[in-house]
JSON list of C-alpha atoms and ligand atoms in Angstrom, two decimals:
[
{"chain": "A", "resi": 1, "resn": "MET", "atom": "CA", "xyz": [0.02, -0.03, 0.01]},
{"chain": "A", "resi": 2, "resn": "ALA", "atom": "CA", "xyz": [1.32, 3.46, -0.93]},
{"chain": "A", "resi": 3, "resn": "ASN", "atom": "CA", "xyz": [2.66, 5.77, 1.72]},
{"chain": "A", "resi": 4, "resn": "THR", "atom": "CA", "xyz": [0.55, 8.87, 2.21]},
{"chain": "A", "resi": 5, "resn": "THR", "atom": "CA", "xyz": [0.50, 11.58, 4.92]},
{"chain": "A", "resi": 6, "resn": "THR", "atom": "CA", "xyz": [-2.04, 12.86, 7.46]},
{"chain": "A", "resi": 7, "resn": "LEU", "atom": "CA", "xyz": [-1.91, 15.79, 9.84]},
{"chain": "A", "resi": 8, "resn": "THR", "atom": "CA", "xyz": [-2.35, 15.39, 13.58]},
{"chain": "A", "resi": 9, "resn": "ILE", "atom": "CA", "xyz": [-2.77, 17.90, 16.44]},
{"chain": "A", "resi": 10, "resn": "ILE", "atom": "CA", "xyz": [-2.00, 16.76, 19.98]},
{"chain": "A", "resi": 11, "resn": "LYS", "atom": "CA", "xyz": [-4.60, 18.96, 21.60]},
{"chain": "A", "resi": 12, "resn": "PRO", "atom": "CA", "xyz": [-4.24, 21.42, 24.63]},
{"chain": "A", "resi": 13, "resn": "LYS", "atom": "CA", "xyz": [-5.55, 19.09, 27.33]},
{"chain": "A", "resi": 14, "resn": "SER", "atom": "CA", "xyz": [-3.18, 16.24, 26.31]},
{"chain": "A", "resi": 15, "resn": "ILE", "atom": "CA", "xyz": [-0.26, 18.67, 26.79]},
{"chain": "A", "resi": 16, "resn": "GLN", "atom": "CA", "xyz": [-1.57, 20.13, 30.09]},
{"chain": "A", "resi": 17, "resn": "LYS", "atom": "CA", "xyz": [-1.86, 16.57, 31.42]},
{"chain": "A", "resi": 18, "resn": "ASN", "atom": "CA", "xyz": [1.62, 15.72, 30.24]},
{"chain": "A", "resi": 19, "resn": "PHE", "atom": "CA", "xyz": [0.35, 13.00, 27.85]},
{"chain": "A", "resi": 20, "resn": "HIS", "atom": "CA", "xyz": [2.18, 14.30, 24.79]},
{"chain": "A", "resi": 21, "resn": "GLY", "atom": "CA", "xyz": [5.40, 12.17, 25.28]},
{"chain": "A", "resi": 22, "resn": "ALA", "atom": "CA", "xyz": [3.31, 9.02, 25.59]},
{"chain": "A", "resi": 23, "resn": "ILE", "atom": "CA", "xyz": [1.18, 9.85, 22.57]},
{"chain": "A", "resi": 24, "resn": "ILE", "atom": "CA", "xyz": [4.19, 10.64, 20.36]},
{"chain": "A", "resi": 25, "resn": "ASN", "atom": "CA", "xyz": [5.79, 7.36, 21.57]},
{"chain": "A", "resi": 26, "resn": "GLU", "atom": "CA", "xyz": [2.66, 5.40, 20.54]},
{"chain": "A", "resi": 27, "resn": "ILE", "atom": "CA", "xyz": [2.50, 7.20, 17.17]},
{"chain": "A", "resi": 28, "resn": "LEU", "atom": "CA", "xyz": [6.10, 6.09, 16.42]},
{"chain": "A", "resi": 29, "resn": "GLU", "atom": "CA", "xyz": [5.65, 2.56, 17.75]},
{"chain": "A", "resi": 30, "resn": "ASN", "atom": "CA", "xyz": [2.64, 2.11, 15.55]},
{"chain": "A", "resi": 31, "resn": "GLY", "atom": "CA", "xyz": [4.62, 2.77, 12.39]},
{"chain": "A", "resi": 32, "resn": "PHE", "atom": "CA", "xyz": [3.86, 6.41, 11.65]},
{"chain": "A", "resi": 33, "resn": "LYS", "atom": "CA", "xyz": [6.91, 8.42, 10.55]},
{"chain": "A", "resi": 34, "resn": "ILE", "atom": "CA", "xyz": [7.15, 12.05, 11.65]},
{"chain": "A", "resi": 35, "resn": "LYS", "atom": "CA", "xyz": [7.86, 14.24, 8.60]},
{"chain": "A", "resi": 36, "resn": "ALA", "atom": "CA", "xyz": [7.32, 17.51, 10.39]},
{"chain": "A", "resi": 37, "resn": "MET", "atom": "CA", "xyz": [6.50, 18.55, 14.00]},
{"chain": "A", "resi": 38, "resn": "LYS", "atom": "CA", "xyz": [6.29, 21.65, 16.14]},
{"chain": "A", "resi": 39, "resn": "MET", "atom": "CA", "xyz": [4.56, 23.21, 19.15]},
{"chain": "A", "resi": 40, "resn": "VAL", "atom": "CA", "xyz": [2.35, 26.18, 18.43]},
{"chain": "A", "resi": 41, "resn": "GLN", "atom": "CA", "xyz": [-0.41, 28.22, 20.14]},
{"chain": "A", "resi": 42, "resn": "MET", "atom": "CA", "xyz": [-3.14, 29.16, 17.68]},
{"chain": "A", "resi": 43, "resn": "THR", "atom": "CA", "xyz": [-4.89, 32.47, 17.96]},
{"chain": "A", "resi": 44, "resn": "ASN", "atom": "CA", "xyz": [-8.65, 32.15, 18.15]},
{"chain": "A", "resi": 45, "resn": "SER", "atom": "CA", "xyz": [-8.98, 33.32, 14.58]},
{"chain": "A", "resi": 46, "resn": "GLN", "atom": "CA", "xyz": [-6.46, 30.75, 13.38]},
{"chain": "A", "resi": 47, "resn": "ALA", "atom": "CA", "xyz": [-8.41, 28.03, 15.15]},
{"chain": "A", "resi": 48, "resn": "GLU", "atom": "CA", "xyz": [-11.61, 29.34, 13.57]},
{"chain": "A", "resi": 49, "resn": "LYS", "atom": "CA", "xyz": [-9.90, 29.17, 10.17]},
{"chain": "A", "resi": 50, "resn": "PHE", "atom": "CA", "xyz": [-8.59, 25.67, 10.75]},
{"chain": "A", "resi": 51, "resn": "TYR", "atom": "CA", "xyz": [-12.06, 24.39, 11.75]},
{"chain": "A", "resi": 52, "resn": "GLU", "atom": "CA", "xyz": [-13.96, 26.53, 9.21]},
{"chain": "A", "resi": 53, "resn": "VAL", "atom": "CA", "xyz": [-15.74, 23.47, 7.86]},
{"chain": "A", "resi": 54, "resn": "HIS", "atom": "CA", "xyz": [-17.52, 23.23, 11.25]},
{"chain": "A", "resi": 55, "resn": "HIS", "atom": "CA", "xyz": [-18.46, 26.92, 11.48]},
{"chain": "A", "resi": 56, "resn": "ASP", "atom": "CA", "xyz": [-22.19, 26.26, 11.51]},
{"chain": "A", "resi": 57, "resn": "LYS", "atom": "CA", "xyz": [-22.03, 23.51, 14.14]},
{"chain": "A", "resi": 58, "resn": "PRO", "atom": "CA", "xyz": [-23.20, 24.11, 17.70]},
{"chain": "A", "resi": 59, "resn": "PHE", "atom": "CA", "xyz": [-19.79, 23.09, 19.10]},
{"chain": "A", "resi": 60, "resn": "TYR", "atom": "CA", "xyz": [-17.71, 25.44, 16.90]},
{"chain": "A", "resi": 61, "resn": "LYS", "atom": "CA", "xyz": [-17.27, 28.16, 19.50]},
{"chain": "A", "resi": 62, "resn": "ASP", "atom": "CA", "xyz": [-16.28, 25.75, 22.30]},
{"chain": "A", "resi": 63, "resn": "LEU", "atom": "CA", "xyz": [-13.99, 23.82, 19.96]},
{"chain": "A", "resi": 64, "resn": "THR", "atom": "CA", "xyz": [-12.10, 26.86, 18.64]},
{"chain": "A", "resi": 65, "resn": "GLU", "atom": "CA", "xyz": [-11.78, 28.43, 22.14]},
{"chain": "A", "resi": 66, "resn": "PHE", "atom": "CA", "xyz": [-10.43, 25.14, 23.46]},
{"chain": "A", "resi": 67, "resn": "MET", "atom": "CA", "xyz": [-7.95, 24.72, 20.61]},
{"chain": "A", "resi": 68, "resn": "SER", "atom": "CA", "xyz": [-6.54, 28.21, 21.00]},
{"chain": "A", "resi": 69, "resn": "SER", "atom": "CA", "xyz": [-6.54, 28.07, 24.81]},
{"chain": "A", "resi": 70, "resn": "SER", "atom": "CA", "xyz": [-2.91, 26.80, 25.17]},
{"chain": "A", "resi": 71, "resn": "PRO", "atom": "CA", "xyz": [-0.17, 25.21, 23.05]},
{"chain": "A", "resi": 72, "resn": "VAL", "atom": "CA", "xyz": [-0.71, 22.20, 20.78]},
{"chain": "A", "resi": 73, "resn": "ILE", "atom": "CA", "xyz": [1.83, 19.92, 18.96]},
{"chain": "A", "resi": 74, "resn": "VAL", "atom": "CA", "xyz": [1.17, 19.63, 15.20]},
{"chain": "A", "resi": 75, "resn": "ALA", "atom": "CA", "xyz": [2.71, 16.99, 13.02]},
{"chain": "A", "resi": 76, "resn": "ILE", "atom": "CA", "xyz": [2.71, 15.53, 9.54]},
{"chain": "A", "resi": 77, "resn": "LEU", "atom": "CA", "xyz": [2.72, 11.72, 9.71]},
{"chain": "A", "resi": 78, "resn": "GLU", "atom": "CA", "xyz": [3.54, 9.32, 6.94]},
{"chain": "A", "resi": 79, "resn": "ALA", "atom": "CA", "xyz": [2.38, 5.73, 6.71]},
{"chain": "A", "resi": 80, "resn": "PRO", "atom": "CA", "xyz": [0.68, 3.31, 4.25]},
{"chain": "A", "resi": 81, "resn": "ASN", "atom": "CA", "xyz": [-2.84, 4.74, 3.85]},
{"chain": "A", "resi": 82, "resn": "ALA", "atom": "CA", "xyz": [-2.03, 7.31, 6.55]},
{"chain": "A", "resi": 83, "resn": "VAL", "atom": "CA", "xyz": [-5.42, 9.06, 6.89]},
{"chain": "A", "resi": 84, "resn": "GLU", "atom": "CA", "xyz": [-7.43, 5.85, 7.48]},
{"chain": "A", "resi": 85, "resn": "SER", "atom": "CA", "xyz": [-4.80, 4.03, 9.49]},
{"chain": "A", "resi": 86, "resn": "PHE", "atom": "CA", "xyz": [-4.32, 6.97, 11.81]},
{"chain": "A", "resi": 87, "resn": "ARG", "atom": "CA", "xyz": [-8.06, 7.37, 12.32]},
{"chain": "A", "resi": 88, "resn": "GLU", "atom": "CA", "xyz": [-8.32, 3.75, 13.21]},
{"chain": "A", "resi": 89, "resn": "PHE", "atom": "CA", "xyz": [-5.27, 4.09, 15.60]},
{"chain": "A", "resi": 90, "resn": "ILE", "atom": "CA", "xyz": [-6.75, 7.14, 17.40]},
{"chain": "A", "resi": 91, "resn": "GLY", "atom": "CA", "xyz": [-10.38, 5.80, 17.61]},
{"chain": "A", "resi": 92, "resn": "ALA", "atom": "CA", "xyz": [-13.78, 7.46, 17.49]},
{"chain": "A", "resi": 93, "resn": "THR", "atom": "CA", "xyz": [-14.14, 11.23, 18.00]},
{"chain": "A", "resi": 94, "resn": "ASN", "atom": "CA", "xyz": [-16.09, 10.70, 21.19]},
{"chain": "A", "resi": 95, "resn": "PRO", "atom": "CA", "xyz": [-13.69, 9.20, 23.77]},
{"chain": "A", "resi": 96, "resn": "ASP", "atom": "CA", "xyz": [-16.62, 7.30, 25.41]},
{"chain": "A", "resi": 97, "resn": "LYS", "atom": "CA", "xyz": [-17.17, 5.52, 22.00]},
{"chain": "A", "resi": 98, "resn": "ALA", "atom": "CA", "xyz": [-13.44, 5.08, 21.12]},
{"chain": "A", "resi": 99, "resn": "ALA", "atom": "CA", "xyz": [-12.31, 1.45, 20.87]},
{"chain": "A", "resi": 100, "resn": "GLU", "atom": "CA", "xyz": [-10.35, 0.16, 23.90]},
{"chain": "A", "resi": 101, "resn": "GLY", "atom": "CA", "xyz": [-6.63, 0.88, 23.66]},
{"chain": "A", "resi": 102, "resn": "THR", "atom": "CA", "xyz": [-6.96, 3.74, 21.10]},
{"chain": "A", "resi": 103, "resn": "ILE", "atom": "CA", "xyz": [-5.40, 7.13, 21.78]},
{"chain": "A", "resi": 104, "resn": "ARG", "atom": "CA", "xyz": [-8.75, 8.84, 22.28]},
{"chain": "A", "resi": 105, "resn": "ASP", "atom": "CA", "xyz": [-9.87, 6.05, 24.65]},
{"chain": "A", "resi": 106, "resn": "LYS", "atom": "CA", "xyz": [-6.72, 6.32, 26.75]},
{"chain": "A", "resi": 107, "resn": "PHE", "atom": "CA", "xyz": [-6.03, 10.03, 26.64]},
{"chain": "A", "resi": 108, "resn": "GLY", "atom": "CA", "xyz": [-9.32, 11.81, 25.71]},
{"chain": "A", "resi": 109, "resn": "SER", "atom": "CA", "xyz": [-11.46, 13.87, 28.17]},
{"chain": "A", "resi": 110, "resn": "SER", "atom": "CA", "xyz": [-14.62, 14.60, 26.16]},
{"chain": "A", "resi": 111, "resn": "ILE", "atom": "CA", "xyz": [-15.81, 14.91, 22.56]},
{"chain": "A", "resi": 112, "resn": "THR", "atom": "CA", "xyz": [-14.79, 18.59, 22.29]},
{"chain": "A", "resi": 113, "resn": "GLN", "atom": "CA", "xyz": [-11.64, 18.08, 24.30]},
{"chain": "A", "resi": 114, "resn": "ASN", "atom": "CA", "xyz": [-10.53, 14.75, 22.70]},
{"chain": "A", "resi": 115, "resn": "ALA", "atom": "CA", "xyz": [-6.90, 13.99, 22.84]},
{"chain": "A", "resi": 116, "resn": "VAL", "atom": "CA", "xyz": [-5.82, 14.36, 19.18]},
{"chain": "A", "resi": 117, "resn": "HIS", "atom": "CA", "xyz": [-7.02, 15.48, 15.76]},
{"chain": "A", "resi": 118, "resn": "GLY", "atom": "CA", "xyz": [-6.51, 13.36, 12.62]},
{"chain": "A", "resi": 119, "resn": "SER", "atom": "CA", "xyz": [-7.35, 14.50, 9.07]},
{"chain": "A", "resi": 120, "resn": "ASP", "atom": "CA", "xyz": [-10.46, 12.95, 7.53]},
{"chain": "A", "resi": 121, "resn": "SER", "atom": "CA", "xyz": [-9.41, 12.76, 3.93]},
{"chain": "A", "resi": 122, "resn": "ASN", "atom": "CA", "xyz": [-6.23, 13.00, 1.76]},
{"chain": "A", "resi": 123, "resn": "GLU", "atom": "CA", "xyz": [-7.46, 16.32, 0.46]},
{"chain": "A", "resi": 124, "resn": "ASN", "atom": "CA", "xyz": [-7.84, 17.75, 3.98]},
{"chain": "A", "resi": 125, "resn": "ALA", "atom": "CA", "xyz": [-4.54, 16.22, 5.05]},
{"chain": "A", "resi": 126, "resn": "THR", "atom": "CA", "xyz": [-2.81, 18.30, 2.37]},
{"chain": "A", "resi": 127, "resn": "LYS", "atom": "CA", "xyz": [-4.76, 21.47, 3.26]},
{"chain": "A", "resi": 128, "resn": "GLU", "atom": "CA", "xyz": [-4.13, 21.05, 6.93]},
{"chain": "A", "resi": 129, "resn": "ALA", "atom": "CA", "xyz": [-0.37, 20.32, 6.47]},
{"chain": "A", "resi": 130, "resn": "ASP", "atom": "CA", "xyz": [-0.15, 23.53, 4.40]},
{"chain": "A", "resi": 131, "resn": "PHE", "atom": "CA", "xyz": [-1.95, 25.44, 7.13]},
{"chain": "A", "resi": 132, "resn": "PHE", "atom": "CA", "xyz": [0.83, 24.75, 9.60]},
{"chain": "A", "resi": 133, "resn": "PHE", "atom": "CA", "xyz": [3.98, 23.91, 7.76]},
{"chain": "A", "resi": 134, "resn": "SER", "atom": "CA", "xyz": [6.23, 25.54, 5.12]},
{"chain": "A", "resi": 135, "resn": "LYS", "atom": "CA", "xyz": [8.39, 23.36, 2.80]},
{"chain": "A", "resi": 136, "resn": "LEU", "atom": "CA", "xyz": [11.51, 24.09, 4.89]},
{"chain": "A", "resi": 137, "resn": "GLU", "atom": "CA", "xyz": [9.83, 22.58, 7.93]},
{"chain": "A", "resi": 138, "resn": "ARG", "atom": "CA", "xyz": [9.19, 19.18, 6.27]},
{"chain": "A", "resi": 139, "resn": "PHE", "atom": "CA", "xyz": [11.80, 16.44, 6.20]},
{"chain": "A", "resi": 140, "resn": "ASN", "atom": "CA", "xyz": [12.56, 13.38, 4.09]},
{"chain": "A", "resi": 141, "resn": "TYR", "atom": "CA", "xyz": [14.90, 11.03, 5.99]},
{"chain": "B", "resi": 1, "resn": "CMP", "atom": "P1", "xyz": [-11.21, 16.80, 15.54]},
{"chain": "B", "resi": 1, "resn": "CMP", "atom": "O1", "xyz": [-10.71, 15.54, 15.00]},
{"chain": "B", "resi": 1, "resn": "CMP", "atom": "O2", "xyz": [-10.26, 17.81, 15.97]},
{"chain": "B", "resi": 1, "resn": "CMP", "atom": "O3", "xyz": [-12.14, 17.46, 14.43]},
{"chain": "B", "resi": 1, "resn": "CMP", "atom": "C1", "xyz": [-13.24, 18.24, 14.71]},
{"chain": "B", "resi": 1, "resn": "CMP", "atom": "C2", "xyz": [-13.53, 18.31, 16.20]},
{"chain": "B", "resi": 1, "resn": "CMP", "atom": "O4", "xyz": [-14.87, 18.74, 16.50]},
{"chain": "B", "resi": 1, "resn": "CMP", "atom": "C3", "xyz": [-13.49, 16.94, 16.74]},
{"chain": "B", "resi": 1, "resn": "CMP", "atom": "O5", "xyz": [-12.19, 16.46, 16.75]},
{"chain": "B", "resi": 1, "resn": "CMP", "atom": "C4", "xyz": [-14.12, 17.09, 18.07]},
{"chain": "B", "resi": 1, "resn": "CMP", "atom": "O6", "xyz": [-13.24, 17.61, 19.09]},
{"chain": "B", "resi": 1, "resn": "CMP", "atom": "C5", "xyz": [-15.19, 18.19, 17.75]},
{"chain": "B", "resi": 1, "resn": "CMP", "atom": "N1", "xyz": [-16.52, 17.62, 17.63]},
{"chain": "B", "resi": 1, "resn": "CMP", "atom": "C6", "xyz": [-16.96, 16.77, 16.67]},
{"chain": "B", "resi": 1, "resn": "CMP", "atom": "N2", "xyz": [-18.21, 16.43, 16.92]},
{"chain": "B", "resi": 1, "resn": "CMP", "atom": "C7", "xyz": [-18.61, 17.09, 18.06]},
{"chain": "B", "resi": 1, "resn": "CMP", "atom": "C8", "xyz": [-19.78, 17.09, 18.86]},
{"chain": "B", "resi": 1, "resn": "CMP", "atom": "N3", "xyz": [-20.89, 16.40, 18.37]},
{"chain": "B", "resi": 1, "resn": "CMP", "atom": "N4", "xyz": [-19.76, 17.86, 19.95]},
{"chain": "B", "resi": 1, "resn": "CMP", "atom": "C9", "xyz": [-18.67, 18.49, 20.34]},
{"chain": "B", "resi": 1, "resn": "CMP", "atom": "N5", "xyz": [-17.50, 18.51, 19.67]},
{"chain": "B", "resi": 1, "resn": "CMP", "atom": "C10", "xyz": [-17.46, 17.77, 18.51]}
]
């Protein structure tokens, strides 16, 4: 299966709870290669832009406030069929429904404050990677 990429965000609560080391370790142990990674704190308007697709949803305000409330770690990950395989690895959006042993099951607090984000399509993976990373910040190794 061809290698593709996905974009993940380790969300504010995961970092506040000091889970980010464990999450990054699991990402690597499960065969995802880190092609780019950095810590950033989004402004509220950047979070609104990132989640623009959800702007008419009732959770949009809470989500964008949460995502800009403190630093996050963003990364481009590469793996065979990365979007789908990463979504399976992190589990369902709602941590209460995430399969046992998945990242959102182990580290998520609630549906809005779930542990990590993962792109939902190859097209969005590209858009989301371009949102955070320049060419110089991406590595082939
Ligand atoms: P994420 O993968 O970052 O992409 C969109 C986010 O919206 C999602 O994770 C959740 O945190 C949030 N979200 C999705 N559905 C709901 C919902 N029904 N209620 C609250 N937040 C939601």
